[in-house]
XYZ file of C-alpha atoms in Angstrom:
43
model
C 2.567 -3.622 0.692
C 0.510 -4.537 4.181
C -2.319 -6.004 1.982
C -0.042 -8.456 0.310
C 2.264 -9.118 3.235
C -0.628 -9.544 5.943
C -2.856 -11.614 3.296
C -5.713 -9.075 3.986
C -8.951 -9.320 2.480
C -10.531 -6.042 1.822
C -14.000 -7.459 1.681
C -13.372 -8.464 5.707
C -14.531 -5.225 7.561
C -11.732 -5.906 10.359
C -9.071 -6.036 7.604
C -10.227 -2.608 6.251
C -10.240 -1.397 10.111
C -6.817 -2.636 10.621
C -5.529 -0.929 7.288
C -7.230 2.232 8.182
C -5.570 2.348 11.490
C -2.380 1.617 10.139
C -2.601 4.541 7.467
C -3.753 7.117 10.332
C -0.686 6.174 12.470
C 1.633 6.321 9.635
C 0.561 9.837 8.591
C 0.515 10.868 12.125
C 4.162 9.885 12.715
C 3.243 7.112 15.146
C 4.608 3.511 15.126
C 2.760 1.419 12.602
C 3.213 -2.177 11.262
C 5.589 -2.392 8.667
C 5.881 -5.084 5.884
C 8.364 -7.848 7.108
C 11.901 -7.703 5.415
C 11.089 -4.148 3.785
C 14.182 -2.076 3.531
C 13.488 1.563 2.119
C 16.171 2.584 -0.660
C 19.240 4.517 0.369
C 19.141 8.052 -0.625
């Protein structure tokens, strides 16, 4: 979702670094950038 929302170009090294950082923060339970307007489904 971040690739589309932030219009990241995966050919750009800095975009790949940003996405890698966000992935690591997500899996470690830290704060990470979320896609604007995304609402997780209710369970």
